[in-house]
């Protein structure tokens, strides 16, 4: 079968690999649509981050080159011995977290904080940028009736956004700012709308993405090239937002997000970082602000799909391009780097 494999930064190749089989407790999926994630883009542009290169990943036991793609939907085509959660023919999405099941976090059910955290499609074990992939039964969620495969490919990134908002201190009626309106930032805006935020401010340099932010529920937008976002947010909110979400991974923006909050405000860091970011701790201390990080999600895929049934996180508003697997580098990764008006690119692995 064909698969897109990461060999090194700026070196992803579509190659022929052996088609996997479903062993005991495993589910084989024919991939229908797979999304290119910001994390994939980081691996392509400046990796490795999650890709194992020196030592095999402790859960997948794989080392680069690895098949990429962790946002995907598909149809079950084979089930291994003992599988009861799904059957052949079921439409499914995959929750791609690899966890050990034995560390303190896993034992407390917080598997996204696993000491050996990895992702199917980033850390080995197969991935969605292939015609078929095999995963553990617990990673599979059957899609409810009425959700398309395109919609299914957005469940994983929407889960990141919903988890970020759920773990924040946001309450109905609160004011929030979202720094960065790439795919995850836009989904955070929708999750904030679902959570009842009264005012949602989007901070972004791309005019096209600011327009998309308004379409998806931002009540006001700020271009930091044209005005100081911290000053503007304090003016608009009479003292700062209740919660700021940092979704850019740009060091200078982290300080802006912190400074945009009111006293006792909160900043939630959603980004994965390529390098260190310096901040002034006094800006946190003197206002008794909080800064917290979130990674991925846990126990949230069913809730995401229920919200999708109610009209949130809709593919027709977020998908800007659909491509074939053979074109994933030129029309996918390179396009996302060059064209800031792109939101979500979906890949058809056939």
Coordinates of C-alpha atoms in Angstrom, one line a residue:
X1 CA 0.0 0.0 0.0
X2 CA 1.0 3.7 -0.3
X3 CA 2.0 5.7 2.8
X4 CA 3.6 9.1 3.5
X5 CA 6.6 8.5 5.8
X6 CA 8.7 11.0 7.7
X7 CA 12.4 10.4 7.1
X8 CA 13.7 13.8 8.3
X9 CA 12.8 17.5 8.4
X10 CA 11.7 18.5 4.9
X11 CA 11.9 14.9 3.9
X12 CA 8.5 13.2 3.7
X13 CA 8.2 10.5 1.0
X14 CA 5.2 8.7 -0.4
X15 CA 6.4 5.1 -0.5
X16 CA 5.1 1.5 -1.0
X17 CA 5.0 -0.3 2.4
X18 CA 3.5 -3.6 3.6
X19 CA -0.2 -3.5 4.3
X20 CA -0.9 -4.2 8.0
X21 CA -3.1 -7.0 9.4
X22 CA -5.4 -6.9 12.4
X23 CA -3.9 -9.0 15.2
X24 CA -5.5 -9.9 18.6
X25 CA -7.4 -6.9 20.0
X26 CA -6.6 -4.8 16.9
X27 CA -8.8 -3.0 14.4
X28 CA -7.9 -2.5 10.7
X29 CA -9.2 0.7 9.1
X30 CA -9.4 1.8 5.5
X31 CA -8.6 5.5 5.8
X32 CA -11.1 7.8 4.1
X33 CA -9.8 11.3 5.0
X34 CA -6.9 12.5 7.0
X35 CA -6.1 16.0 8.0
X36 CA -2.7 17.7 8.1
X37 CA -2.2 19.1 11.6
X38 CA 0.0 21.9 12.9
X39 CA 2.0 19.2 14.7
X40 CA 2.6 17.5 11.4
X41 CA 3.8 20.8 10.0
X42 CA 6.2 21.3 12.9
X43 CA 7.7 17.8 12.2
X44 CA 8.0 18.6 8.5
X45 CA 9.5 22.0 9.0
X46 CA 11.7 21.6 12.1
X47 CA 11.3 18.0 13.4
X48 CA 11.8 15.7 15.1
X49 CA 9.6 16.6 18.0
X50 CA 7.4 13.5 18.6
X51 CA 9.0 11.4 15.9
X52 CA 11.4 8.8 17.5
X53 CA 14.8 9.0 15.8
X54 CA 17.5 7.8 18.2
X55 CA 15.6 5.2 20.2
X56 CA 12.4 3.3 19.4
X57 CA 9.3 4.8 20.9
X58 CA 8.5 2.9 24.2
X59 CA 4.9 2.1 23.2
X60 CA 5.0 1.8 19.4
X61 CA 8.5 0.2 19.4
X62 CA 9.1 2.1 16.1
X63 CA 11.8 4.4 15.0
X64 CA 11.9 6.8 11.9
X65 CA 11.0 6.5 9.1
X66 CA 7.4 6.4 10.4
X67 CA 4.0 6.8 8.7
X68 CA 2.5 10.2 9.5
X69 CA -1.1 11.3 10.0
X70 CA -3.1 11.3 13.3
X71 CA -6.3 13.2 12.4
X72 CA -8.3 10.7 10.4
X73 CA -11.5 8.8 9.8
X74 CA -12.2 5.5 8.0
X75 CA -14.1 2.3 7.7
X76 CA -13.4 -0.9 9.7
X77 CA -12.3 -3.6 7.3
X78 CA -11.0 -6.2 9.7
X79 CA -11.1 -6.9 13.4
X80 CA -8.8 -9.1 15.4
X81 CA -9.6 -11.8 18.0
X82 CA -11.5 -10.4 21.0
X83 CA -12.6 -7.1 19.5
X84 CA -16.2 -6.3 20.4
X85 CA -16.4 -2.5 20.3
X86 CA -16.7 -2.3 16.5
X87 CA -17.5 -4.5 13.5
X88 CA -16.5 -4.7 9.9
X89 CA -18.2 -1.8 8.0
X90 CA -18.5 0.6 10.9
X91 CA -17.4 4.2 10.2
X92 CA -14.9 5.3 12.8
X93 CA -12.5 7.9 14.0
X94 CA -9.3 7.2 15.9
X95 CA -8.1 8.7 19.1
X96 CA -4.4 8.4 18.4
X97 CA -2.8 8.7 21.8
X98 CA -0.2 6.1 22.6
X99 CA 0.2 5.5 26.3
X100 CA 1.9 2.9 28.5
X101 CA -1.0 2.3 30.9
X102 CA 1.4 1.8 33.8
X103 CA 2.8 5.3 34.8
X104 CA 1.2 7.3 37.6
X105 CA -0.8 9.5 35.2
X106 CA -2.2 6.5 33.3
X107 CA -3.2 4.8 36.5
X108 CA -5.2 7.9 37.4
X109 CA -6.9 7.8 34.0
X110 CA -5.1 10.9 32.7
X111 CA -3.6 9.0 29.8
X112 CA -2.7 12.2 27.8
X113 CA -0.1 12.9 30.5
X114 CA 1.5 9.5 30.1
X115 CA 5.3 9.5 30.7
X116 CA 5.7 7.7 27.4
X117 CA 3.1 9.9 25.5
X118 CA 3.1 9.4 21.8
X119 CA 0.7 9.6 18.9
X120 CA -0.3 7.1 16.2
X121 CA 0.9 8.9 13.1
X122 CA 3.6 10.8 14.8
X123 CA 5.4 8.3 17.0
X124 CA 5.2 5.1 15.0
X125 CA 2.7 2.2 14.8
X126 CA 1.2 3.4 11.5
X127 CA -0.7 6.5 10.6
X128 CA -3.6 8.1 8.7
X129 CA -1.5 9.1 5.7
X130 CA -1.8 5.6 4.3
X131 CA -4.4 3.5 2.6
X132 CA -4.8 1.2 5.7
X133 CA -3.8 1.4 9.3
X134 CA -4.2 -0.9 12.4
X135 CA -4.9 0.4 15.9
X136 CA -5.8 -0.9 19.4
X137 CA -9.5 -1.4 19.9
X138 CA -9.6 1.2 22.7
X139 CA -8.4 3.9 20.2
X140 CA -11.5 3.5 18.0
X141 CA -14.7 5.5 18.3
X142 CA -17.7 4.6 16.1
X143 CA -19.1 7.7 14.4
X144 CA -22.7 8.5 15.0
X145 CA -25.2 8.4 12.1
X146 CA -25.2 11.6 10.0
X147 CA -21.5 12.5 10.4
X148 CA -19.5 12.4 7.1
X149 CA -15.9 11.0 6.9
X150 CA -14.7 14.5 6.2
X151 CA -16.3 15.6 9.5
X152 CA -14.7 12.6 11.2
X153 CA -11.3 13.8 10.2
X154 CA -11.9 17.0 12.2
X155 CA -12.8 15.2 15.5
X156 CA -9.2 15.0 16.7
X157 CA -8.2 18.7 16.3
X158 CA -11.6 19.7 17.6
X159 CA -10.9 17.5 20.7
X160 CA -7.7 19.5 21.3
X161 CA -9.7 22.8 21.3
X162 CA -12.6 21.5 23.4
X163 CA -10.1 20.0 26.0
X164 CA -8.3 23.4 26.2
X165 CA -11.6 25.2 26.9
X166 CA -12.9 22.6 29.3
X167 CA -9.7 22.8 31.4
X168 CA -9.6 26.6 31.4
X169 CA -11.5 28.6 34.1
X170 CA -13.9 30.0 31.4
X171 CA -17.5 30.4 32.6
X172 CA -20.6 31.5 30.7
X173 CA -20.5 35.3 30.2
X174 CA -16.7 35.5 30.5
X175 CA -14.4 37.3 28.0
X176 CA -11.7 35.4 26.2
X177 CA -8.9 36.1 23.7
X178 CA -7.4 33.6 21.2
X179 CA -3.9 34.4 20.0
X180 CA -3.5 32.7 16.7
X181 CA -6.3 31.6 14.4
X182 CA -4.9 28.6 12.5
X183 CA -7.0 25.5 12.6
X184 CA -6.8 24.9 16.3
X185 CA -7.3 28.5 17.2
X186 CA -10.4 28.6 15.1
X187 CA -11.7 25.5 16.8
X188 CA -11.0 27.1 20.2
X189 CA -13.2 30.0 19.1
X190 CA -16.0 27.6 18.4
X191 CA -15.5 25.7 21.6
X192 CA -15.6 29.1 23.5
X193 CA -18.9 29.8 21.8
X194 CA -20.2 26.5 22.9
X195 CA -19.0 27.2 26.5
X196 CA -21.0 30.5 26.6
X197 CA -18.2 33.1 26.4
X198 CA -19.8 36.5 25.9
X199 CA -16.9 38.2 24.1
X200 CA -14.3 36.3 22.0
X201 CA -11.3 38.3 20.6
X202 CA -9.2 36.9 17.9
X203 CA -5.5 38.1 17.5
X204 CA -4.0 37.2 14.2
X205 CA -1.7 38.7 11.5
X206 CA -3.5 37.0 8.5
X207 CA -6.5 39.0 7.3
X208 CA -8.0 35.9 5.7
X209 CA -7.8 34.0 9.0
X210 CA -9.3 37.0 10.9
X211 CA -12.2 36.9 8.5
X212 CA -12.6 33.2 9.1
X213 CA -12.5 33.9 12.9
X214 CA -15.4 36.3 12.6
X215 CA -17.4 33.8 10.6
X216 CA -16.9 31.2 13.3
X217 CA -17.9 33.3 16.2
X218 CA -15.2 35.9 17.2
X219 CA -17.0 39.0 18.4
X220 CA -14.0 41.2 17.5
X221 CA -10.6 40.8 15.8
X222 CA -7.2 42.4 16.2
X223 CA -4.3 42.5 13.8
X224 CA -1.1 42.9 15.9
X225 CA 0.7 44.4 13.0
X226 CA -1.7 47.3 13.0
X227 CA -2.2 47.9 16.7
X228 CA -0.9 46.7 20.1
X229 CA -3.1 43.7 21.0
X230 CA -2.5 44.0 24.8
X231 CA -3.4 47.7 24.9
X232 CA -6.4 47.1 22.6
X233 CA -7.7 44.2 24.7
X234 CA -7.5 46.1 27.9
X235 CA -9.4 49.0 26.3
X236 CA -12.1 46.7 24.9
X237 CA -12.6 44.7 28.1
X238 CA -12.0 47.5 30.7
X239 CA -9.0 45.7 32.3
X240 CA -8.3 42.5 30.4
X241 CA -9.8 39.2 29.4
X242 CA -10.7 36.5 31.8
X243 CA -8.8 33.8 29.8
X244 CA -6.3 34.0 27.0
X245 CA -5.5 31.0 24.8
X246 CA -2.0 31.0 23.2
X247 CA -2.1 29.0 19.9
X248 CA 0.8 30.3 17.9
X249 CA 4.0 28.8 19.4
X250 CA 5.7 32.2 18.9
X251 CA 7.7 33.2 21.9
X252 CA 6.8 36.9 21.9
X253 CA 3.1 36.1 21.7
X254 CA 3.2 34.1 25.0
X255 CA 4.0 37.3 26.9
X256 CA 1.3 39.2 25.0
X257 CA -1.3 36.6 26.0
X258 CA -0.3 36.7 29.6
X259 CA -0.4 40.5 29.6
X260 CA -3.8 40.6 28.0
X261 CA -5.5 39.0 30.9
X262 CA -7.1 40.8 33.9
X263 CA -5.8 40.5 37.4
X264 CA -6.3 36.8 38.5
X265 CA -6.7 36.0 34.8
X266 CA -5.6 32.8 33.2
X267 CA -3.5 32.0 30.1
X268 CA -3.8 28.5 28.6
X269 CA -0.9 27.4 26.4
X270 CA -2.2 25.1 23.6
X271 CA 0.8 25.3 21.3
X272 CA 3.6 22.8 20.8
X273 CA 6.9 24.7 20.9
X274 CA 10.0 24.4 18.7
X275 CA 12.1 26.6 21.0
X276 CA 12.2 28.2 24.4
X277 CA 10.1 31.3 25.2
X278 CA 11.2 33.9 27.7
X279 CA 8.5 35.6 29.9
X280 CA 8.7 38.1 32.8
X281 CA 7.4 36.3 35.9
X282 CA 6.5 39.6 37.6
X283 CA 3.7 40.1 35.1
X284 CA 2.2 36.9 36.5
X285 CA 3.1 37.4 40.2
X286 CA 2.0 41.0 40.6
X287 CA -1.5 40.3 39.1
X288 CA -1.9 36.8 40.7
X289 CA -2.4 35.4 37.2
X290 CA -2.3 31.7 36.3
X291 CA -0.6 30.1 33.3
X292 CA -1.3 26.5 32.4
X293 CA -0.5 24.1 29.6
X294 CA -2.7 21.5 28.0
X295 CA -1.7 18.5 25.8
X296 CA -4.1 16.7 23.5
X297 CA -7.3 15.5 25.2
X298 CA -8.8 12.7 27.2
X299 CA -12.3 11.1 27.3
X300 CA -13.7 13.7 25.0
X301 CA -14.2 12.3 21.5
X302 CA -17.9 11.4 22.0
X303 CA -18.7 14.9 23.3
X304 CA -16.9 16.4 20.2
X305 CA -19.1 14.3 17.9
X306 CA -22.2 15.3 19.8
X307 CA -21.3 19.0 19.3
X308 CA -20.7 18.3 15.6
X309 CA -24.2 16.9 15.3
X310 CA -25.4 20.2 16.8
X311 CA -23.6 22.3 14.2
X312 CA -20.2 23.0 15.7
X313 CA -16.8 22.4 14.1
X314 CA -18.3 22.0 10.6
X315 CA -16.1 20.7 7.8
X316 CA -17.6 23.0 5.1
X317 CA -16.4 26.0 7.1
X318 CA -12.9 24.7 7.9
X319 CA -11.7 22.6 5.1
X320 CA -10.0 24.8 2.4
X321 CA -8.4 22.1 0.3
X322 CA -8.7 18.4 -0.5
X323 CA -5.7 16.6 -2.1
X324 CA -4.5 13.1 -2.9
X325 CA -1.8 11.3 -1.0
X326 CA 0.7 11.5 -3.9
X327 CA 0.5 15.3 -3.7
X328 CA 0.9 15.6 0.1
X329 CA 4.3 17.4 0.1
X330 CA 3.8 20.0 -2.7
X331 CA 0.1 20.5 -2.3
X332 CA -0.1 19.9 1.4
X333 CA 2.9 20.7 3.6
X334 CA 4.4 23.3 1.3
X335 CA 1.1 25.0 0.6
X336 CA 0.4 25.3 4.4
X337 CA 3.8 27.0 4.8
X338 CA 3.3 29.4 2.0
X339 CA -0.4 30.2 2.0
X340 CA -1.7 31.6 5.2
X341 CA -5.3 31.6 4.0
X342 CA -5.4 27.8 4.2
X343 CA -7.1 26.4 7.2
X344 CA -7.5 22.6 7.0
X345 CA -6.2 20.5 4.2
X346 CA -7.6 17.0 4.0
X347 CA -5.8 14.1 2.3
X348 CA -7.4 11.2 0.5
X349 CA -5.1 8.2 0.8
X350 CA -5.8 6.2 -2.4

